CSV table of C-alpha atoms in Angstrom, one decimal:
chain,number,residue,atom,x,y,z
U,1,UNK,CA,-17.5,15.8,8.9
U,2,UNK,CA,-13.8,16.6,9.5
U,3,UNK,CA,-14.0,15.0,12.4
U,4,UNK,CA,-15.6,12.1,11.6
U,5,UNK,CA,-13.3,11.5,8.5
U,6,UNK,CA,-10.5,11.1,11.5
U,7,UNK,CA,-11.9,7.6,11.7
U,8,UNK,CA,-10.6,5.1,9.4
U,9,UNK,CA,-13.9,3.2,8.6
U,10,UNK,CA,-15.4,6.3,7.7
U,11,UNK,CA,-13.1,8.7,6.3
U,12,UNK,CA,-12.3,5.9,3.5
U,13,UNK,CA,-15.8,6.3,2.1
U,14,UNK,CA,-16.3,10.0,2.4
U,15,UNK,CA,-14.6,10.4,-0.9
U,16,UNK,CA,-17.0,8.7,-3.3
U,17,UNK,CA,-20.0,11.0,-1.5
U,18,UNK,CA,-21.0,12.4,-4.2
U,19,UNK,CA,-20.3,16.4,-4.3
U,20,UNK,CA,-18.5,16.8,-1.1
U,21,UNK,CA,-14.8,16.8,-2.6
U,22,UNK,CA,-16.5,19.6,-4.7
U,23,UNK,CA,-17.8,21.3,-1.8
U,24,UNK,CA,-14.8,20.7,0.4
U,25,UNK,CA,-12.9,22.5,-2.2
U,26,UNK,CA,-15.1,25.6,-2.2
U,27,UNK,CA,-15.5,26.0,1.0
U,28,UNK,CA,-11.2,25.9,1.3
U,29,UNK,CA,-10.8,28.7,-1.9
U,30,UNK,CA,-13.8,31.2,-0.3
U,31,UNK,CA,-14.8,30.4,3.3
U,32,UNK,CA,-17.4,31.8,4.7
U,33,UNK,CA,-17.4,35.9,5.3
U,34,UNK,CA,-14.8,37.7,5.3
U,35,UNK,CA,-13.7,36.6,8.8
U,36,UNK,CA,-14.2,32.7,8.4
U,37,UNK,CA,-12.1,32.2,5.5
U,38,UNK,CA,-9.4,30.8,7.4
U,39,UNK,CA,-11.4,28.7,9.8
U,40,UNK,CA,-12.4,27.5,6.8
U,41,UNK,CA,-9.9,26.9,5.2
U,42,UNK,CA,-8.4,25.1,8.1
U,43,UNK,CA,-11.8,22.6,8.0
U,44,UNK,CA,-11.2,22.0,4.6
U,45,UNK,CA,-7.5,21.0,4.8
U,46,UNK,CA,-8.6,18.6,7.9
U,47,UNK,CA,-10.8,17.1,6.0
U,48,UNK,CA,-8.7,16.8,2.9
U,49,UNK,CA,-5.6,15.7,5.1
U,50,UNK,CA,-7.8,12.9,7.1
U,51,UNK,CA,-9.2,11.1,3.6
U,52,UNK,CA,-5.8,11.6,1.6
U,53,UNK,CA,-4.0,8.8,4.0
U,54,UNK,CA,-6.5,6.6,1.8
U,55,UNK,CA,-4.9,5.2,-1.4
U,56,UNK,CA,-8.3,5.7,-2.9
U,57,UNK,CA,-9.5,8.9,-1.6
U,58,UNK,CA,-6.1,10.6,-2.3
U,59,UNK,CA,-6.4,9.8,-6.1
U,60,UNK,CA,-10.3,10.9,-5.9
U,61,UNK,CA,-9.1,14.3,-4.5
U,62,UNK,CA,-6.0,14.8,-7.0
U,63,UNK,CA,-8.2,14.6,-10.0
U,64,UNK,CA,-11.3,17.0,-8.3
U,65,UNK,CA,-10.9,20.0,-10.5
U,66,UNK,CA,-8.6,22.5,-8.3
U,67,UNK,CA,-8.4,20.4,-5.6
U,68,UNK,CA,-4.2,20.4,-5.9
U,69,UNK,CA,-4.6,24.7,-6.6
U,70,UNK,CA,-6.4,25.3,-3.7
U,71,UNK,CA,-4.1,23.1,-1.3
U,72,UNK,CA,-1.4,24.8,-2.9
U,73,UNK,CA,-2.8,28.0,-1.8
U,74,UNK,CA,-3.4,27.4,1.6
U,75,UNK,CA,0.5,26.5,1.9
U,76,UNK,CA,1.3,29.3,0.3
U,77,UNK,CA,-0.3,31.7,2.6
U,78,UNK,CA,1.8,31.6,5.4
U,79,UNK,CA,-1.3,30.2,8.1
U,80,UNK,CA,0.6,27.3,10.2
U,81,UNK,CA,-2.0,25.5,11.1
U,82,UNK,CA,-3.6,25.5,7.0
U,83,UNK,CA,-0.5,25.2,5.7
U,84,UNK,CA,0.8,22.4,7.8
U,85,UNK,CA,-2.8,20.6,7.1
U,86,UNK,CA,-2.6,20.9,3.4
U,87,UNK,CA,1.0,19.9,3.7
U,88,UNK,CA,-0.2,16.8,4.8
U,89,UNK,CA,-3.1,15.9,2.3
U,90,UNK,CA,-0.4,16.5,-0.3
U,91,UNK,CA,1.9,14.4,0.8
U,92,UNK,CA,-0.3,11.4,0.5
U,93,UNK,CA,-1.6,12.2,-3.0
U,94,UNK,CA,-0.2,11.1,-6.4
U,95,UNK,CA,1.8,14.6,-7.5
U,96,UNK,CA,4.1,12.3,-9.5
U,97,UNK,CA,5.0,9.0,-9.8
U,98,UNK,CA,6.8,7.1,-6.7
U,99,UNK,CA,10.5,6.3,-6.6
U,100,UNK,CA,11.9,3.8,-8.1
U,101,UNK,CA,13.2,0.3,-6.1
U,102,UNK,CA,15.8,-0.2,-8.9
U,103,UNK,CA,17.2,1.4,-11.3
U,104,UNK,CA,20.3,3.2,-13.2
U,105,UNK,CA,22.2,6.2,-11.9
U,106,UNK,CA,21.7,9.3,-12.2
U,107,UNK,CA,24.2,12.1,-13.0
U,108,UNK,CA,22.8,14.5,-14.8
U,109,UNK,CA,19.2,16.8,-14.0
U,110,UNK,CA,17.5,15.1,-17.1
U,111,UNK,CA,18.1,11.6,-16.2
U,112,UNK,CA,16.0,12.3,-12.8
U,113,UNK,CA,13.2,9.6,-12.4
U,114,UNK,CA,10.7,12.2,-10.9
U,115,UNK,CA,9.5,14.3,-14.4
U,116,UNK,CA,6.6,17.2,-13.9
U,117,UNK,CA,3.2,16.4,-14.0
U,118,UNK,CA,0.1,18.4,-15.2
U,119,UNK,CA,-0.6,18.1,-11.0
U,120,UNK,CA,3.0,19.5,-10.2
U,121,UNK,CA,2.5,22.4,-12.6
U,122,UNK,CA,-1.5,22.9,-11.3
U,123,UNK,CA,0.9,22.7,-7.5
U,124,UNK,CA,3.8,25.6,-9.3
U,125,UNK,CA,0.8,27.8,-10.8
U,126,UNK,CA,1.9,31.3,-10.3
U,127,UNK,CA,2.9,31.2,-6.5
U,128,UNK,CA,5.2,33.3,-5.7
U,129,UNK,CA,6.8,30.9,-3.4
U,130,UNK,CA,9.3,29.9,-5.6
U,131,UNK,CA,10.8,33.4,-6.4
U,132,UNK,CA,14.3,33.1,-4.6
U,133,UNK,CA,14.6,37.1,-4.5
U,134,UNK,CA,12.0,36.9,-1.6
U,135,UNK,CA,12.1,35.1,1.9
U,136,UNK,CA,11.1,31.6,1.6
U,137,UNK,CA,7.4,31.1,2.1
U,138,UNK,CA,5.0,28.5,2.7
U,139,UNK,CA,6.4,24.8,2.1
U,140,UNK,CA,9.8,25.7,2.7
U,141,UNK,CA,8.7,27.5,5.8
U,142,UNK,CA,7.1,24.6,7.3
U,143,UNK,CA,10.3,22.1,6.5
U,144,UNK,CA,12.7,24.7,7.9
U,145,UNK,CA,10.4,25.4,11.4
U,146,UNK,CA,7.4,22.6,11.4
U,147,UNK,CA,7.2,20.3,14.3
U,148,UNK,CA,9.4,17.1,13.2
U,149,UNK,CA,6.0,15.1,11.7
U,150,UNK,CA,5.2,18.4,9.6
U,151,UNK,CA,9.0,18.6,8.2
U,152,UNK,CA,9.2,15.2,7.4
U,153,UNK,CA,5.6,15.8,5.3
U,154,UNK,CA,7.0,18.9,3.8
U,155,UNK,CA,9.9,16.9,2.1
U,156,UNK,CA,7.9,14.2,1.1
U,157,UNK,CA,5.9,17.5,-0.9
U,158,UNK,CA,9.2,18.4,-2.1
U,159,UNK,CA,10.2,15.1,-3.2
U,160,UNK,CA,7.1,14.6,-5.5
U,161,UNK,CA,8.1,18.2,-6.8
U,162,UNK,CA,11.4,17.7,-7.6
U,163,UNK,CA,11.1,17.6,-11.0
U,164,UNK,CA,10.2,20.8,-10.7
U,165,UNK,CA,13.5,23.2,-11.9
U,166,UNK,CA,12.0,26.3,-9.9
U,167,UNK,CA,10.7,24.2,-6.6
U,168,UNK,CA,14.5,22.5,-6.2
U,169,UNK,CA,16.1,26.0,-6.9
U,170,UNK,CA,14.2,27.4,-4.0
U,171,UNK,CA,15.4,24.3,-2.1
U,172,UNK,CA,19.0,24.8,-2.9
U,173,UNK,CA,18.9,28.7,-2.5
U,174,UNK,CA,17.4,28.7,0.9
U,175,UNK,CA,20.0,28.7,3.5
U,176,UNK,CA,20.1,26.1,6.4
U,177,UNK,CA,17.7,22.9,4.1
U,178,UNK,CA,20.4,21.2,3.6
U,179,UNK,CA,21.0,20.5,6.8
U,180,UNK,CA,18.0,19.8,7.9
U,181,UNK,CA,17.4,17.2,4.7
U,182,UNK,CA,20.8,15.5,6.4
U,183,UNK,CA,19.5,15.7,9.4
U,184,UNK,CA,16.1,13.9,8.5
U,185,UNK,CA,18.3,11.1,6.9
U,186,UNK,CA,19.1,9.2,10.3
U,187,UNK,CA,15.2,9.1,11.6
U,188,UNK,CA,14.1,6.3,11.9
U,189,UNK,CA,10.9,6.8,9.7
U,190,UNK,CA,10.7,5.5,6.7
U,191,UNK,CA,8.9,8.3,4.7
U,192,UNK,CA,11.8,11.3,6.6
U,193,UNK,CA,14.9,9.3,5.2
U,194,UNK,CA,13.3,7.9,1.4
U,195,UNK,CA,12.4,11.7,1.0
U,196,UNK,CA,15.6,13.2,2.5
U,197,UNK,CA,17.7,11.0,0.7
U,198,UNK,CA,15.9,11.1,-3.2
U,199,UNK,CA,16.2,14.9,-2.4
U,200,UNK,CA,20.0,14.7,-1.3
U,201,UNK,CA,19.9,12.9,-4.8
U,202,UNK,CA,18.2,15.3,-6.8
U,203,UNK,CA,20.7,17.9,-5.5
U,204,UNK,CA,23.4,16.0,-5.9
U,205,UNK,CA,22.9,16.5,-9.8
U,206,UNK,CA,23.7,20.1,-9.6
U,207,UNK,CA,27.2,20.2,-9.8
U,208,UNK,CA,27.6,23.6,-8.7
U,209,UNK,CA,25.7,22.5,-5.5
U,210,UNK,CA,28.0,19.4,-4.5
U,211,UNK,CA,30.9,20.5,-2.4
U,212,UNK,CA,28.1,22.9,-0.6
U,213,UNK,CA,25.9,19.4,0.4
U,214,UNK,CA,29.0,17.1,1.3
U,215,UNK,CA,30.2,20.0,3.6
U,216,UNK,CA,27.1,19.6,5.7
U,217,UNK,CA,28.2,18.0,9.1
U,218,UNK,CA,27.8,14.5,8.8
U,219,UNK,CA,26.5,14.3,5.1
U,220,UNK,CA,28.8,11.7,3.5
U,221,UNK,CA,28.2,9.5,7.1
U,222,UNK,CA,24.7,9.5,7.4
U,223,UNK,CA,24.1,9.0,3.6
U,224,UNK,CA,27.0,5.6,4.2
U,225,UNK,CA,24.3,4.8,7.0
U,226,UNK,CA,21.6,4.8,4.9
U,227,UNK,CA,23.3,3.3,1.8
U,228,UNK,CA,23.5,0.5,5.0
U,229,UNK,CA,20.5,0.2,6.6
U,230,UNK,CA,17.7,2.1,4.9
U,231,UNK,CA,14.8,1.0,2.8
U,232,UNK,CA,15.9,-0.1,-0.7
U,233,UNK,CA,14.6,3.0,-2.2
U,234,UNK,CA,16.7,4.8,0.5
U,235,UNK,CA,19.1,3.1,0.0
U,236,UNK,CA,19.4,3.4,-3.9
U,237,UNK,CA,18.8,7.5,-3.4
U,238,UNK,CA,21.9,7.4,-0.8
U,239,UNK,CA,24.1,5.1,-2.9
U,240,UNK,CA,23.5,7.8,-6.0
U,241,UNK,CA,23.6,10.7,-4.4
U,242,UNK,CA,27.2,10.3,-2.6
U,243,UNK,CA,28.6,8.5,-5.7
U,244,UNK,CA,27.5,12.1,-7.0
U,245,UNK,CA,28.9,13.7,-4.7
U,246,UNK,CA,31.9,11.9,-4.6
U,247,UNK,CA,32.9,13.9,-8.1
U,248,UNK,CA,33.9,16.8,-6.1
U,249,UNK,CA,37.8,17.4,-4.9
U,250,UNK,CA,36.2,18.7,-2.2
U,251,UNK,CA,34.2,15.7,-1.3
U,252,UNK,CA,37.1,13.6,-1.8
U,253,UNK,CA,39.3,15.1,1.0
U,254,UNK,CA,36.2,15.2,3.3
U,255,UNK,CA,36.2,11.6,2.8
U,256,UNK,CA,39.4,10.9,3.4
U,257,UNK,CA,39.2,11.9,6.7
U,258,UNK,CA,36.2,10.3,7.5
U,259,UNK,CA,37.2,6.9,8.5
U,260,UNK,CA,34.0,5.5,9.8
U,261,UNK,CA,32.4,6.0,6.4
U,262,UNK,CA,35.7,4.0,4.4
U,263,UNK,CA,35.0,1.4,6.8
U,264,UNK,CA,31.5,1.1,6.1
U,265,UNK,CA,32.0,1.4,2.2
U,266,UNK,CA,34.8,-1.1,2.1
U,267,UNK,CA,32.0,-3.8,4.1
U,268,UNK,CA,29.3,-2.6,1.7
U,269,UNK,CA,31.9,-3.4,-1.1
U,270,UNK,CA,32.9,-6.6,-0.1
U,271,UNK,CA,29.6,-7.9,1.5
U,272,UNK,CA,26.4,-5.7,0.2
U,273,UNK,CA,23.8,-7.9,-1.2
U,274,UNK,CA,21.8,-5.4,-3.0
U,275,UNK,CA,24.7,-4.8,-6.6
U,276,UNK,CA,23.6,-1.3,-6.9
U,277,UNK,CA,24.6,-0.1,-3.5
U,278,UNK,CA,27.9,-2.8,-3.9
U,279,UNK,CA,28.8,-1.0,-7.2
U,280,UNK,CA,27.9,2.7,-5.8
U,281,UNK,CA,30.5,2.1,-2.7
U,282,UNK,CA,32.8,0.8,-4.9
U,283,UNK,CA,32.7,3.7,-7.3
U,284,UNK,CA,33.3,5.6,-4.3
U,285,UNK,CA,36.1,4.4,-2.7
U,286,UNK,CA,38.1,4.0,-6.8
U,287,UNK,CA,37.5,8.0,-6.9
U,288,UNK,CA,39.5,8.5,-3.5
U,289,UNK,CA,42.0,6.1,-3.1
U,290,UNK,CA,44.6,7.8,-5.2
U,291,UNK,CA,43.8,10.6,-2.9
U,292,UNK,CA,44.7,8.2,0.8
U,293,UNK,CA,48.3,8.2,1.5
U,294,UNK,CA,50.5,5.6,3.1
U,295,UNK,CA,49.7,2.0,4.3
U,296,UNK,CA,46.0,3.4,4.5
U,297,UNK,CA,45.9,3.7,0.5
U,298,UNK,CA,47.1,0.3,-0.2
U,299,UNK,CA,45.1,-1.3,2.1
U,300,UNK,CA,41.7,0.1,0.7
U,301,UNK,CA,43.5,-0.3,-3.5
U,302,UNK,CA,44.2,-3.8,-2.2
U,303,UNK,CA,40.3,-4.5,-1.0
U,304,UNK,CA,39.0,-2.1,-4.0
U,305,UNK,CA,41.1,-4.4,-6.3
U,306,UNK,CA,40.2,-7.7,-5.2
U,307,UNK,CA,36.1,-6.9,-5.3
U,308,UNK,CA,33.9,-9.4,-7.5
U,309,UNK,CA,31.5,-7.5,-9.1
U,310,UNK,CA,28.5,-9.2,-10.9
């Protein structure tokens, strides 16, 4: 059945045979003896991985009583191979709502367009995975060391928990995600830089976290890039997050120095298309300029001045 539910044309129906999500599920919580629980567990995250990437299915499987618990589990555990699979089945299903394509900024934690869901708290249940006093386990193992496809799946987990306080604590608290979120923001796949970026966002409205994010090596550059050339959910994550970030002195002086990105902010301001990436750049560059010296600062005043906002 798990491999059979690798084909398209049948794994799309598997999920309305009747009882097997049920099954599935049982088999993934007990196994079978006390040395196949894994191997089972691996079979059941297959086959819950394979019909997630249906629309249809994935819904089906969210709301199959513990379905979400036991995925969670088998992430939590430590097993690659489960983890990674039940990684991926989550990705794919409905923890929260999706991003939004437009919208307001947002500065503060409570204005973040991701809230919890009864599914994000059946994800949280009492896993220790999110206690920051011990090594980080489980999710953020697999976007820290996962093979590149597996990251990019763990972030897209961690995106639909992010409005989650105790998931994005463990997130910030971790050393070395924040560069690998940065990193993620150039690839080329959609899914990597929509996630990377709404969770550069959702960072970005922790104060205490901002100078910490904008020091990463090439942060404020690769978020410019995307604010440029990304998806227009990307691109409205990227555009929020640095005008976020942009609040910190820190920040400020980073920017300053990073030419490349003025250049690409002063084009966005001037030329952008999409208003809410126009206004974001330009909210940017008003919060430096005072902070460029010389010819340089009223060069950029001039071009910030002379920007027709609708």
């Amino acid at each position: 059945l798990a491999c059979l539910s690798s084909d398209v044309e049948h794994g799309t129906g598997f999920g309305r045979v009747e009882g097997l999500l049920e099954w599935t599920i049982l088999m993934g919580e007990e196994g079978e003896g006390e040395d196949g629980v894994m191997a089972a567990r691996e079979v059941a995250g297959l086959l819950l991985s394979n019909m997630a990437a249906d629309k249809e299915n994935a819904q089906l499987i969210a709301d199959t009583h513990r379905a979400v618990s036991m995925l969670a589990n088998c992430v939590v555990e430590g097993n690659v191979v489960v983890g990674t699979l039940a990684c991926r089945a989550l990705c794919n299903m409905p923890l929260s709502e999706n991003l939004p394509e437009s919208g307001n900024v947002a500065h503060v934690r409570s204005q973040w367009f991701i809230t919890s869901t009864y599914l994000t708290q059946e994800f949280m249940g009492d896993h220790d995975f999110c206690d920051t006093r011990d090594a980080p386990k489980g999710l953020l193992d697999i976007l820290m060391l996962g093979r590149p496809q597996c990251q990019i799946e763990a972030a897209g987990v961690l995106c639909k928990l992010s409005g989650e306080p105790a998931a994005m604590q463990l997130l910030c608290e971790t050393p070395g995600t924040f560069q690998v979120l940065v990193d993620m923001l150039g690839l080329s796949s959609h899914m990597a830089s929509e996630s990377a970026s709404a969770l550069c966002y959702r960072i970005s409205l922790e104060r205490q976290y901002r100078p910490e994010l904008g020091g990463v090596a090439r942060c404020l550059e690769e978020l410019a890039n995307v604010m440029d050339t990304g998806t227009l959910i990307a691109q409205h994550m990227a555009a929020g997050c640095l005008l976020n970030l942009i609040d910190s002195p820190d920040n400020q002086a980073r920017l300053i120095e990073a030419h490349n990105v003025l250049n690409i902010l002063l084009r966005l301001g001037e030329e952008a298309v999409n208003q809410m990436v126009k206004r974001c750049a330009v909210g940017v560059l008003r919060q430096v300029v005072d902070g460029v010296g010389g010819f340089k600062a009223m060069r950029i005043k001039r071009r910030v001045e002379g920007l027709q906002l609708r």
